[in-house]
C-alpha cells in the first residue's frame, strides 16, 4: 500500500461515531470519496465509501473487534493506490498490496495482526537501471526511458508516468538506484523515478482499444482446440464447487503464453494460495525455461481475511496488470473468484443499508462487473506500442445455478464462456468443461493465426470434432431409451469415435508431467489421429465389415495413451499407420 | 468497569442499552438480572450512546432494570494443556465436575487469519481406515473435509470411526503413537442429549476422552451460544496445535444448527436477508471457522477439521452445504439409498471429493498406484451407475457383455469396497488391493486410466477368466 508520508495535506482528523463489522462511521472527518484513512488507535486501514453531512462512512480493511466510538480517524488525503515499480513481480500481496512475506516478518507471527502497514515495493533495494533515452531526447507520458532487469525472465521498462507532461531529457545515467531516486530529469522540471503510484479504481490510460487477433495459448486441449481466448480477451469460468474452477485457473496461470501473470485469489481457500506459493517457484515457464514465479504477481485475500480487502483486491490486481501492459507486455489476469468479490460488495452494501437489487446484490453489481472486464483488452499504448490484458474470472454460482445475478451479468460482458459441469467432474472427466454449453466468440478472429501457426485446416478439423460431439449428444438421448446395441452400425461407430474424442482428447490430466501442457500442434495431431480412425472405420463399414470388428482393432485403445506420450509425433505417426493397416486388413 | 441500568429494548436474543462512554465492537458484556443470574453477551454494534448486545444464554429473565457491565475486552478462551480430558459447556465452562481450569493463556476467540505465506501446504496422508475415504477421497493433515449428511443418516458413527481410527502410517512418523500427540476436539452445537450421550459413551469406552476436549451446546441450550462454541473449540485447537505441537482433529457438529443461530441473530437485528433468510455475510462467517484449519511452516502441529452438516431436504444446493462446499477442501457425502441398503458407512463417492488428495497420495505417501486405481474406480462406478438407469428400461439382457461387467463392478464396489462396518479398520494397502480385486473384473483394455506398467504388475489375470466363466 502507498505510503502516506509523501502527502503534504494531512487533513483534519475525525472521531469514530459507530462500528458495525467492517463498516465504521466517523464524524468531523474532512475527506473526499475513496480517500484512504487510518481508523482507531491502532491505525487500521480503511477507505471512505460514503459521505453524508458531517458523517463519513468507511470500509475498514482489517478486523474491527475492540474498536469503539471516540477513537480517532486520520485521513491520508489520497485514494487507495498501488505502488508500481520493480519488485512487483515475484511478490505475494494481500488485497491492499501489502506484501505477505513482509507482514509475516513485521508481525513476527504466522497470524495476520492488525494495524501493520507495509509498502507494496521495497524502497531500500537498489536496481540496475539502464537508460534507453539520451540527454536531448523528447519524451512524453507513457514513453519508456530506461530498463531494469527485474527478474530472470522479465525486463522492467521504466516509463514516464501517464499524468506527466513530458519534455526534453536534461539528465540521466545508468547505475544502481532505489525506486524513489530520480533516474531521468526533464526540462519541464519533472523528475522520473522507477516508482509510480496509481489509484486502483481508475483505469490507466491508453491510446485506443483494438480487436485482438492472437490467441492466448493455454496448452489445454479443450481450450485451445474448441474454445480459444484471445490475448486481450475476457473469459468466465462458472461452475459449482468441486467442478475444477481453481485447477483450471491454476493451469492457465502456469501454462498460458502470456508474458506476465497476475493471479488474484479473491476470497478463496488459504491452502490453495499456499499451493500456488509453493508450486510456482518450482515450476518452469514452458516458453523461457525460467521459474514461473519470475513472471507472476500473486494477490491472496483468502476467505477469512477482511471482507473489504476482498472487495479491493480485484482492483489492485487489474491495476498491476495494466501497468505491465503499458510496458508492452501481454498480461493475463486470473481472478478466482469474482463471485466472492460480488459477495463482498453485497456485504458492504447491506451494512450501508442500501436498497438491495437482485438476490441482495447491490444495484451497481452489473456496472462494477462490466467496469472490471472493460479494463481488459488489446490496447494501442500511449507510447505507440501494443500491450494487452486478458481477464479470466472464475464464477462460483450458488448451487451451480447459472441463472443467478453474478453469472448472468458476467455472461453479458465476456466473450468466452467455459462452463464447468458437476456431472463430468463426478465421473472424473477433467477438465470438466462442458463442450455443449461452452462457447468462444473469438474463434473466427483467431482462425487466421491457427491456420498460419498450427495447421492450414485447423478450423475444418475443429468443426469436424464439434459435429461429432453434437451428434453424440443427440444419439445419447436415444441410447438412454433403447440401449446402444439397438442403434444402426454407423451410429454406433460415431459413438465410438465420440468416445475417443472425449476420453483421449478432451480429457487432460493436470497432474501428469507430460499431459499437463499440450502444444497446439500436438492437440491438432491427436485430433488427426482420431479422425484417421473415423475415416478408416467408415470406409471399412462401407466395405461391409461389422462395426464390432472395427471397434476391436488392437491399436485403438492406444489412442488413449497419446496424451501422455512424450515423443508424440513419432507415437502418433506409428499409431495412425497401425490403425490404418489393422482396419484395412479387415476387408 | 462501568455498570449501567439503561436497557432500552429487548428483542429476541438482542438487548439495546444506552451508554455514556465508548464501548468497543465485539466486547464482552455481563448482564445481571433481578434474580441474581449473570448472563453473558457480546457487543454487536456500537454507536455513540447506544450499543446492541447479543446475549448468549438467551434474554429470558432480563428486564429493563437489569444491570449491564462492559468488561472492556473481547471474548477470550482460557487455554491450557490440562483441558485434554475435560468436558465443557458451549460457553467454555467445565460441566464434568472436575477441578477448576487454571489457564496458561487467554486467547481471543475470533482468531486471526493465517497468513497464506506462512502456511505449509498439507500433504501428509491420514489413514482413517475407511476405504471410501482413504481410497477415494483421501484426508490429509491440515485439511477441512466436511461430512454432508441428512437427518437420520449415520454421520455420527462415521465421525466417531474416523476419530478412533485416524492415524498416520508408521513408516513416516514412528513417534506418532507413543507421543500421543494426537488430540480430538469435539464441538457440539445444538445436538440432542441422546446424540451427545452416544459420543460421550464412545469416547469413554475407547479411552479417547483423555486426549479430547469436549464442548457441548445441546439442543435445549441457547441458540445464540452456538455462534461461540465452534470458536472456543477452534481457539483451543489452534493453541494445542501451534503452541503445544499436537495434531488436532476437530469435529464440529452440526453446522446446520450453527447457521440457524446466525439466521436468528440476523433476523433479530432486522438485517437485509440473503438466500433463504440466511445473512449475506454467512460465507465470510463460515470461512472464519473453516479456514482455521491448516499447517504452519515451522510448527509441529496441525488442525484438521471434520465439520458435519445435515443438508435440509438432502439438498446440496441449500445455502449451508453450498457455501460450505465453496470453502472446504472437498466433502464426504452420505447417501440415503446406500444407507437403506445397509451399506456401512453409506458414503456416495461420486459427489464426494477431496481436493487435497492429489498431493497427499502416491509413492512414498500411500502407494504409487493409488491415484490411477482411484481414478479408474471412479470412472467405472460412474459408468455402472449410468447403466443402472438403462437396465431399468431395457433389462440386462439387452446390454453388451462389457456393460454387464460395469454393472457387476458397481454392485461389488458398493457391497465390498464401501461396505465395511464401523469397527473395521482397513489399512491403505488393503483398500488398494481390494480396489485391484474389483477392477480385475473388468477387461484389461478398458482400464484406460491406469498406467500400463501398473496393470501388468497388479491386474489379477486369473480372476478375469474366472469372472468370464461365471458370466458364460
GROMACS .gro file of C-alpha atoms in nm, chain A residues 303-459:
model
  157
  303UNK     CA    1  -1.200  -1.609   0.257
  304UNK     CA    2  -1.128  -1.537   0.622
  305UNK     CA    3  -0.929  -1.223   0.559
  306UNK     CA    4  -1.123  -0.896   0.597
  307UNK     CA    5  -1.410  -0.861   0.359
  308UNK     CA    6  -1.337  -0.504   0.249
  309UNK     CA    7  -0.992  -0.603   0.128
  310UNK     CA    8  -1.165  -0.873  -0.075
  311UNK     CA    9  -1.361  -0.602  -0.248
  312UNK     CA   10  -1.043  -0.411  -0.335
  313UNK     CA   11  -0.818  -0.700  -0.438
  314UNK     CA   12  -0.968  -0.726  -0.786
  315UNK     CA   13  -0.886  -0.360  -0.849
  316UNK     CA   14  -0.537  -0.398  -0.709
  317UNK     CA   15  -0.484  -0.689  -0.948
  318UNK     CA   16  -0.609  -0.521  -1.262
  319UNK     CA   17  -0.410  -0.203  -1.192
  320UNK     CA   18  -0.089  -0.403  -1.165
  321UNK     CA   19  -0.186  -0.583  -1.488
  322UNK     CA   20  -0.240  -0.251  -1.666
  323UNK     CA   21   0.098  -0.126  -1.551
  324UNK     CA   22   0.277  -0.414  -1.720
  325UNK     CA   23   0.053  -0.377  -2.024
  326UNK     CA   24   0.184  -0.021  -2.052
  327UNK     CA   25   0.533  -0.164  -2.090
  328UNK     CA   26   0.411  -0.350  -2.399
  329UNK     CA   27   0.363  -0.688  -2.237
  330UNK     CA   28   0.079  -0.935  -2.279
  331UNK     CA   29  -0.064  -0.979  -1.932
  332UNK     CA   30  -0.310  -1.244  -1.816
  333UNK     CA   31  -0.516  -1.174  -1.508
  334UNK     CA   32  -0.688  -1.463  -1.330
  335UNK     CA   33  -0.949  -1.374  -1.074
  336UNK     CA   34  -1.065  -1.658  -0.852
  337UNK     CA   35  -1.341  -1.593  -0.777
  338UNK     CA   36  -1.541  -1.293  -0.894
  339UNK     CA   37  -1.843  -1.425  -0.702
  340UNK     CA   38  -1.659  -1.369  -0.375
  341UNK     CA   39  -1.583  -1.020  -0.490
  342UNK     CA   40  -1.951  -0.960  -0.568
  343UNK     CA   41  -2.045  -1.103  -0.229
  344UNK     CA   42  -1.804  -0.866  -0.060
  345UNK     CA   43  -1.980  -0.580  -0.238
  346UNK     CA   44  -2.312  -0.722  -0.120
  347UNK     CA   45  -2.194  -0.748   0.238
  348UNK     CA   46  -2.065  -0.392   0.248
  349UNK     CA   47  -2.376  -0.269   0.070
  350UNK     CA   48  -2.608  -0.431   0.321
  351UNK     CA   49  -2.408  -0.287   0.610
  352UNK     CA   50  -2.463   0.053   0.449
  353UNK     CA   51  -2.834  -0.033   0.438
  354UNK     CA   52  -2.850   0.039   0.067
  355UNK     CA   53  -3.159  -0.066  -0.124
  356UNK     CA   54  -3.075  -0.415  -0.249
  357UNK     CA   55  -3.112  -0.530  -0.609
  358UNK     CA   56  -3.149  -0.890  -0.724
  359UNK     CA   57  -3.073  -1.150  -0.452
  360UNK     CA   58  -2.949  -0.880  -0.220
  361UNK     CA   59  -2.665  -0.775  -0.451
  362UNK     CA   60  -2.626  -0.400  -0.484
  363UNK     CA   61  -2.791  -0.239  -0.783
  364UNK     CA   62  -2.448  -0.140  -0.918
  365UNK     CA   63  -2.330  -0.503  -0.945
  366UNK     CA   64  -2.363  -0.513  -1.324
  367UNK     CA   65  -2.185  -0.180  -1.361
  368UNK     CA   66  -1.895  -0.289  -1.137
  369UNK     CA   67  -1.853  -0.616  -1.325
  370UNK     CA   68  -1.850  -0.454  -1.667
  371UNK     CA   69  -1.617  -0.182  -1.546
  372UNK     CA   70  -1.373  -0.452  -1.438
  373UNK     CA   71  -1.388  -0.659  -1.756
  374UNK     CA   72  -1.368  -0.347  -1.972
  375UNK     CA   73  -1.026  -0.278  -1.829
  376UNK     CA   74  -0.910  -0.585  -2.020
  377UNK     CA   75  -0.833  -0.567  -2.389
  378UNK     CA   76  -0.568  -0.527  -2.651
  379UNK     CA   77  -0.451  -0.168  -2.650
  380UNK     CA   78  -0.252   0.071  -2.855
  381UNK     CA   79  -0.048   0.232  -2.579
  382UNK     CA   80   0.035   0.596  -2.515
  383UNK     CA   81   0.385   0.535  -2.646
  384UNK     CA   82   0.263   0.375  -2.967
  385UNK     CA   83   0.342   0.015  -2.869
  386UNK     CA   84   0.089  -0.257  -2.818
  387UNK     CA   85   0.003  -0.441  -2.499
  388UNK     CA   86  -0.284  -0.647  -2.370
  389UNK     CA   87  -0.462  -0.756  -2.057
  390UNK     CA   88  -0.658  -1.081  -2.072
  391UNK     CA   89  -0.910  -1.116  -1.789
  392UNK     CA   90  -1.027  -1.461  -1.685
  393UNK     CA   91  -1.276  -1.468  -1.400
  394UNK     CA   92  -1.398  -1.772  -1.214
  395UNK     CA   93  -1.759  -1.753  -1.104
  396UNK     CA   94  -1.899  -1.963  -0.820
  397UNK     CA   95  -2.276  -1.970  -0.866
  398UNK     CA   96  -2.470  -2.085  -0.559
  399UNK     CA   97  -2.589  -2.438  -0.613
  400UNK     CA   98  -2.429  -2.438  -0.957
  401UNK     CA   99  -2.727  -2.244  -1.089
  402UNK     CA  100  -2.611  -2.027  -1.380
  403UNK     CA  101  -2.921  -1.809  -1.368
  404UNK     CA  102  -2.800  -1.617  -1.063
  405UNK     CA  103  -2.705  -1.248  -1.098
  406UNK     CA  104  -2.325  -1.272  -1.094
  407UNK     CA  105  -2.310  -1.537  -1.368
  408UNK     CA  106  -2.573  -1.365  -1.578
  409UNK     CA  107  -2.418  -1.020  -1.553
  410UNK     CA  108  -2.076  -1.167  -1.632
  411UNK     CA  109  -2.204  -1.351  -1.937
  412UNK     CA  110  -2.337  -1.029  -2.080
  413UNK     CA  111  -1.983  -0.894  -2.095
  414UNK     CA  112  -1.736  -1.174  -2.157
  415UNK     CA  113  -1.683  -1.332  -2.495
  416UNK     CA  114  -1.557  -1.670  -2.384
  417UNK     CA  115  -1.760  -1.898  -2.164
  418UNK     CA  116  -1.613  -2.214  -2.019
  419UNK     CA  117  -1.900  -2.387  -1.842
  420UNK     CA  118  -1.788  -2.633  -1.580
  421UNK     CA  119  -2.011  -2.928  -1.522
  422UNK     CA  120  -2.058  -3.114  -1.194
  423UNK     CA  121  -2.165  -3.431  -1.377
  424UNK     CA  122  -1.839  -3.450  -1.569
  425UNK     CA  123  -1.645  -3.378  -1.251
  426UNK     CA  124  -1.823  -3.660  -1.071
  427UNK     CA  125  -1.706  -3.908  -1.329
  428UNK     CA  126  -1.360  -3.755  -1.307
  429UNK     CA  127  -1.368  -3.617  -1.658
  430UNK     CA  128  -1.124  -3.327  -1.622
  431UNK     CA  129  -1.112  -3.052  -1.721
  432UNK     CA  130  -1.484  -3.079  -1.669
  433UNK     CA  131  -1.570  -2.813  -1.924
  434UNK     CA  132  -1.899  -2.889  -2.088
  435UNK     CA  133  -1.843  -2.882  -2.464
  436UNK     CA  134  -2.210  -2.843  -2.546
  437UNK     CA  135  -2.267  -2.536  -2.330
  438UNK     CA  136  -1.937  -2.351  -2.362
  439UNK     CA  137  -1.859  -2.105  -2.636
  440UNK     CA  138  -1.593  -1.868  -2.764
  441UNK     CA  139  -1.677  -1.568  -2.976
  442UNK     CA  140  -1.311  -1.528  -3.069
  443UNK     CA  141  -1.292  -1.836  -3.293
  444UNK     CA  142  -1.323  -1.651  -3.621
  445UNK     CA  143  -1.083  -1.370  -3.548
  446UNK     CA  144  -0.826  -1.622  -3.423
  447UNK     CA  145  -0.860  -1.869  -3.712
  448UNK     CA  146  -0.603  -1.694  -3.932
  449UNK     CA  147  -0.344  -1.732  -3.657
  450UNK     CA  148  -0.420  -2.101  -3.612
  451UNK     CA  149  -0.410  -2.161  -3.987
  452UNK     CA  150  -0.072  -1.997  -4.009
  453UNK     CA  151   0.090  -2.130  -3.694
  454UNK     CA  152  -0.061  -2.473  -3.638
  455UNK     CA  153  -0.225  -2.618  -3.946
  456UNK     CA  154  -0.393  -2.485  -4.256
  457UNK     CA  155  -0.706  -2.692  -4.200
  458UNK     CA  156  -0.737  -2.625  -3.825
  459UNK     CA  157  -1.085  -2.467  -3.843
   0.00000   0.00000   0.00000
